XYZ file of C-alpha atoms in Angstrom:
350
model
C 34.388 -7.020 -8.515
C 31.594 -4.462 -8.262
C 29.285 -3.966 -11.230
C 28.466 -0.248 -11.620
C 24.703 0.523 -11.699
C 23.708 -3.086 -11.588
C 21.868 -4.704 -8.692
C 22.685 -8.373 -9.161
C 25.911 -9.544 -7.491
C 25.870 -12.886 -9.398
C 24.889 -14.526 -12.623
C 24.227 -18.168 -11.649
C 22.915 -20.480 -14.377
C 19.239 -20.651 -14.894
C 17.480 -23.851 -13.843
C 17.253 -24.967 -17.458
C 20.798 -24.256 -18.422
C 23.909 -26.538 -18.122
C 25.689 -25.514 -14.921
C 28.258 -22.872 -15.238
C 31.105 -22.859 -12.624
C 33.904 -20.480 -12.151
C 37.446 -21.911 -11.956
C 40.415 -20.343 -10.230
C 43.373 -20.454 -12.618
C 45.758 -19.020 -10.100
C 45.997 -15.753 -12.064
C 44.441 -13.458 -9.536
C 44.229 -9.751 -10.330
C 42.721 -6.857 -8.473
C 39.887 -5.786 -10.819
C 38.440 -2.348 -11.203
C 34.682 -1.598 -11.116
C 33.106 -3.099 -14.203
C 30.668 -1.498 -16.521
C 28.542 -4.136 -18.059
C 26.751 -3.038 -21.236
C 23.168 -3.783 -22.026
C 22.528 -6.205 -25.053
C 19.119 -6.125 -26.675
C 18.215 -9.029 -28.925
C 15.168 -9.291 -31.142
C 12.525 -11.951 -31.068
C 9.726 -12.411 -33.599
C 6.588 -12.840 -31.461
C 3.932 -15.204 -32.717
C 1.397 -14.172 -29.979
C 1.370 -11.192 -27.625
C -1.543 -11.399 -25.320
C -0.859 -13.710 -22.361
C -3.962 -15.011 -20.445
C -3.943 -16.027 -16.814
C -6.470 -17.554 -14.404
C -4.873 -16.381 -11.170
C -7.588 -15.598 -8.655
C -5.410 -12.993 -6.875
C -4.834 -10.893 -10.011
C -7.258 -8.055 -11.058
C -6.769 -8.819 -14.665
C -6.898 -11.918 -16.980
C -4.594 -10.826 -19.774
C -1.435 -8.875 -20.211
C 1.079 -7.791 -22.934
C 4.897 -7.418 -22.604
C 6.918 -5.969 -25.543
C 10.135 -6.928 -23.663
C 11.722 -9.741 -21.798
C 14.189 -8.818 -19.000
C 14.445 -5.369 -17.547
C 17.287 -2.915 -17.450
C 15.894 -1.162 -14.286
C 17.465 -4.160 -12.572
C 15.331 -4.132 -9.441
C 16.907 -6.719 -7.285
C 13.558 -7.842 -5.794
C 11.820 -8.301 -9.091
C 9.520 -11.298 -9.056
C 9.830 -11.681 -12.834
C 13.484 -12.600 -12.767
C 12.914 -16.388 -12.879
C 11.196 -16.079 -16.251
C 14.621 -15.406 -17.839
C 15.509 -19.015 -17.047
C 13.006 -20.071 -19.683
C 15.143 -18.294 -22.223
C 18.239 -20.274 -21.192
C 19.551 -17.176 -19.405
C 20.299 -16.325 -15.754
C 17.717 -14.607 -13.626
C 20.742 -12.686 -12.120
C 22.896 -10.309 -14.238
C 21.424 -11.611 -17.541
C 17.993 -10.379 -16.546
C 19.293 -6.910 -16.330
C 21.725 -6.874 -19.211
C 20.573 -9.330 -21.832
C 17.113 -8.086 -22.927
C 14.785 -9.448 -25.617
C 12.629 -7.056 -27.639
C 9.634 -8.032 -29.775
C 9.715 -5.596 -32.711
C 6.579 -6.913 -34.258
C 4.571 -6.611 -30.991
C 2.127 -3.995 -32.273
C 1.450 -5.872 -35.495
C 0.693 -9.133 -33.542
C -1.442 -7.223 -31.091
C -3.545 -5.666 -33.897
C -4.114 -9.066 -35.419
C -5.120 -10.647 -32.133
C -7.572 -7.833 -31.352
C -9.036 -8.154 -34.903
C -9.829 -11.855 -34.495
C -13.682 -12.425 -34.686
C -13.579 -14.542 -31.519
C -11.820 -11.901 -29.334
C -13.672 -10.623 -26.440
C -12.661 -7.398 -24.921
C -11.442 -6.977 -21.302
C -8.814 -4.643 -19.845
C -5.285 -5.543 -20.826
C -2.365 -4.921 -18.395
C 0.794 -3.562 -19.965
C 4.018 -4.119 -17.976
C 3.155 -6.827 -15.637
C 6.330 -8.863 -16.121
C 8.912 -6.231 -17.202
C 8.620 -2.482 -17.370
C 7.316 -1.064 -20.643
C 9.160 2.154 -20.066
C 12.608 0.772 -19.324
C 15.548 2.680 -20.941
C 15.548 0.793 -24.273
C 11.935 1.999 -24.931
C 13.302 5.427 -25.699
C 14.774 4.231 -28.922
C 12.669 1.121 -29.754
C 9.205 2.665 -28.972
C 7.464 -0.741 -28.763
C 5.285 0.061 -25.911
C 4.197 3.288 -27.538
C 3.354 1.331 -30.808
C 1.158 -1.142 -28.745
C -0.567 1.926 -27.084
C -1.340 3.261 -30.498
C -3.013 -0.050 -31.448
C -5.096 -0.035 -28.215
C -6.147 3.578 -28.877
C -7.270 2.656 -32.443
C -9.481 -0.092 -31.044
C -10.765 1.923 -28.046
C -9.408 -0.874 -25.871
C -9.039 -0.446 -22.062
C -5.472 -0.761 -20.703
C -3.922 -0.680 -17.215
C -0.190 0.307 -17.248
C 2.296 -0.618 -14.484
C 5.654 1.171 -14.555
C 8.502 2.928 -12.634
C 9.520 4.735 -15.824
C 9.089 8.428 -16.022
C 9.169 7.907 -19.850
C 5.430 7.300 -19.539
C 5.062 11.188 -19.817
C 6.191 10.871 -23.407
C 2.884 9.165 -24.332
C 0.591 11.622 -22.830
C -0.649 12.555 -26.352
C -2.117 8.963 -26.456
C -2.931 8.498 -22.730
C -4.814 11.684 -22.161
C -7.370 11.210 -24.856
C -7.847 7.615 -23.781
C -8.282 8.631 -20.151
C -11.047 11.109 -21.168
C -12.891 8.040 -22.520
C -12.372 5.988 -19.361
C -9.986 3.655 -21.154
C -6.663 3.934 -19.202
C -5.249 3.929 -15.679
C -1.600 4.031 -14.760
C 0.113 2.452 -11.776
C 3.384 4.040 -10.668
C 5.507 2.019 -8.349
C 7.315 4.003 -5.540
C 9.072 1.667 -3.143
C 11.069 4.244 -1.076
C 11.603 7.908 -0.699
C 15.303 7.383 0.067
C 17.244 8.085 -3.184
C 20.337 6.265 -2.017
C 18.382 3.075 -1.196
C 16.578 3.397 -4.374
C 19.762 3.712 -6.423
C 21.078 0.509 -4.864
C 18.027 -1.531 -4.902
C 16.601 -0.260 -8.256
C 19.837 0.977 -10.031
C 18.464 2.099 -13.373
C 14.903 3.042 -12.456
C 14.031 6.842 -12.095
C 14.706 8.145 -8.542
C 11.668 8.437 -6.256
C 11.236 12.172 -6.669
C 11.188 11.761 -10.512
C 8.445 9.137 -10.290
C 6.429 11.459 -8.131
C 6.935 14.201 -10.756
C 5.610 11.786 -13.363
C 2.461 11.197 -11.246
C 1.976 14.968 -11.105
C 2.230 15.270 -14.828
C 0.014 12.412 -15.578
C -2.729 13.416 -13.190
C -2.569 17.088 -14.454
C -3.297 15.744 -17.839
C -6.356 13.893 -16.609
C -4.819 10.389 -16.484
C -5.886 8.587 -13.287
C -2.859 7.197 -11.307
C -2.566 4.557 -8.618
C 0.499 4.937 -6.390
C 1.843 1.409 -5.849
C 3.922 0.971 -2.611
C 5.280 -2.247 -3.829
C 7.115 -4.212 -2.711
C 6.904 -3.381 1.079
C 10.255 -4.700 2.503
C 9.939 -5.632 6.160
C 12.701 -4.158 8.226
C 13.911 -1.964 5.286
C 11.160 0.109 3.812
C 8.068 -0.766 5.829
C 8.476 2.291 8.057
C 7.904 4.535 5.009
C 4.515 3.184 4.179
C 2.550 6.273 5.383
C 5.092 8.648 3.858
C 4.938 6.948 0.506
C 1.192 7.082 0.361
C 1.116 10.769 1.428
C 3.610 11.632 -1.240
C 1.607 9.891 -3.863
C -1.562 11.536 -2.719
C 0.126 14.957 -2.812
C 1.272 14.306 -6.303
C -2.289 13.645 -7.408
C -2.779 9.902 -7.190
C -6.425 8.990 -6.399
C -5.784 5.242 -5.573
C -3.108 3.073 -3.853
C -2.075 -0.547 -3.662
C 0.527 -2.517 -1.864
C 2.253 -5.893 -2.150
C 4.709 -7.612 0.246
C 8.247 -8.505 -0.921
C 8.077 -11.698 -2.932
C 11.018 -14.045 -3.262
C 10.144 -16.776 -5.794
C 12.709 -19.360 -7.017
C 16.051 -17.693 -7.841
C 14.999 -14.235 -6.392
C 15.517 -15.386 -2.818
C 19.229 -16.146 -3.338
C 19.786 -12.870 -5.385
C 17.981 -10.897 -2.732
C 19.932 -12.394 0.203
C 23.250 -11.703 -1.625
C 22.175 -8.075 -2.054
C 21.168 -7.768 1.564
C 24.578 -9.122 2.742
C 26.342 -6.516 0.541
C 24.094 -3.453 1.076
C 22.262 -3.973 4.386
C 24.156 -6.575 6.477
C 22.812 -5.203 9.756
C 19.316 -5.743 8.736
C 19.468 -8.890 6.782
C 18.596 -11.226 9.628
C 15.467 -9.092 10.573
C 14.340 -8.813 6.914
C 14.466 -12.541 6.374
C 12.977 -13.483 9.768
C 9.967 -11.303 9.028
C 9.535 -12.816 5.557
C 9.747 -16.459 6.922
C 7.379 -15.568 9.716
C 4.734 -14.523 7.084
C 5.377 -17.657 4.910
C 5.309 -20.520 7.379
C 9.060 -20.649 7.855
C 9.886 -20.493 4.130
C 11.374 -17.563 2.154
C 8.203 -17.487 -0.029
C 4.723 -19.078 -0.059
C 3.385 -19.299 -3.716
C -0.210 -20.173 -2.730
C -2.992 -18.089 -4.209
C -4.270 -15.479 -1.706
C -0.969 -15.660 0.231
C 1.834 -14.851 -2.066
C 1.032 -11.192 -2.341
C 0.590 -10.286 1.326
C 1.767 -13.091 3.507
C -0.188 -14.032 6.735
C 0.208 -13.522 10.451
C 0.371 -10.645 12.874
C 2.970 -8.603 10.910
C 1.138 -8.910 7.666
C -2.083 -7.866 9.298
C -0.417 -4.800 10.826
C 0.831 -3.636 7.451
C -2.618 -4.171 5.950
C -4.208 -2.136 8.800
C -1.626 0.630 8.447
C -2.233 0.817 4.784
C -6.036 0.922 5.079
C -5.912 3.576 7.839
C -3.502 5.758 5.736
C -5.596 5.443 2.519
C -8.732 6.441 4.513
C -6.983 9.514 5.938
C -5.481 10.617 2.544
C -8.631 9.869 0.447
C -6.868 7.187 -1.617
C -9.142 4.453 -2.912
C -8.143 0.725 -2.948
C -10.812 -0.136 -5.403
C -11.455 1.854 -8.603
C -14.094 1.886 -11.230
C -13.658 -0.673 -14.070
C -12.218 0.704 -17.280
C -14.786 0.926 -20.032
C -15.169 -1.946 -22.487
C -18.283 -0.810 -24.290
C -16.332 1.456 -26.693
C -14.251 -1.370 -28.184
C -14.513 -1.431 -31.952
C -12.374 -2.975 -34.598
C -11.125 -0.200 -36.988
C -11.479 -0.686 -40.762
C -8.704 -2.978 -41.978
C -7.124 -2.858 -45.509
C -9.119 -5.128 -47.726
C -12.358 -4.822 -45.805
C -15.359 -5.096 -48.136
C -16.859 -1.755 -46.761
C -13.872 0.060 -48.075
C -15.383 -0.258 -51.522
C -18.383 2.074 -50.593
């Protein structure tokens, strides 16, 4: 049974669930294409800022108003995190979302703490802050309003063209050196994008978002991530050129990562949508990871190693040099950070 506008082909139990197994009761019926609705549950957040010590990440803290992502990118490295909720990294990740309606209030409290020390916050590192449910829930916007009030630097990562909605916040922050947006464009092929990232905006729409952001003075990094060997790698230079033409001033890339359950989900997808290339794709990945589908070691997990990985890195560097795209950018400003007056502050008496 096909599932319309969904990437996952299965919904295997998460590694912390009791195993779910299908049973054939002998009552076979030819089923029509299924439309699986999105379910959004609410979670009361006790904390919002997550800290990390990963040496290969350019930030040490991040916030995510949502768990799970309706964009449904089949390659998403965040899928395994759904297992911690007792849900499947497969179809559940795309259809059973968790929203944190008190995210902005918790963020304000954490930034107001006397012991808090400012550094750039990454928004959207685990799931997309501008996935479809943000249109109604507006949790990412509420968090941006708090960051604006504190003059706090933020780096946003998204595929969602809905980021344009918040230009009234982002443009003034950009003028102060407080914000940078990374827009992920994985392919220029709309058909491949629709199958691989079924509910994300099409590539042309993401490029249009880059144009609008940069026209408003918001600096944008085009992220050609992930690079899929044997499937999208031939597009690397074209992706960078399209991003530069749209106004991006910087670029980055990450090789396809297949941690935990993502490997099985990805291989199911390949068998369905690109069977003729499946063997080549997996051979290239295993070549870069010592014969495994994925190598989680710091410094290796993002790029892989070996001749093929080095070739992609060289192509990327050469294209960036030719197009005037930077790999490194200036740090966002932290010196403007200030806690705004809070209700009950003593100074409010004067």
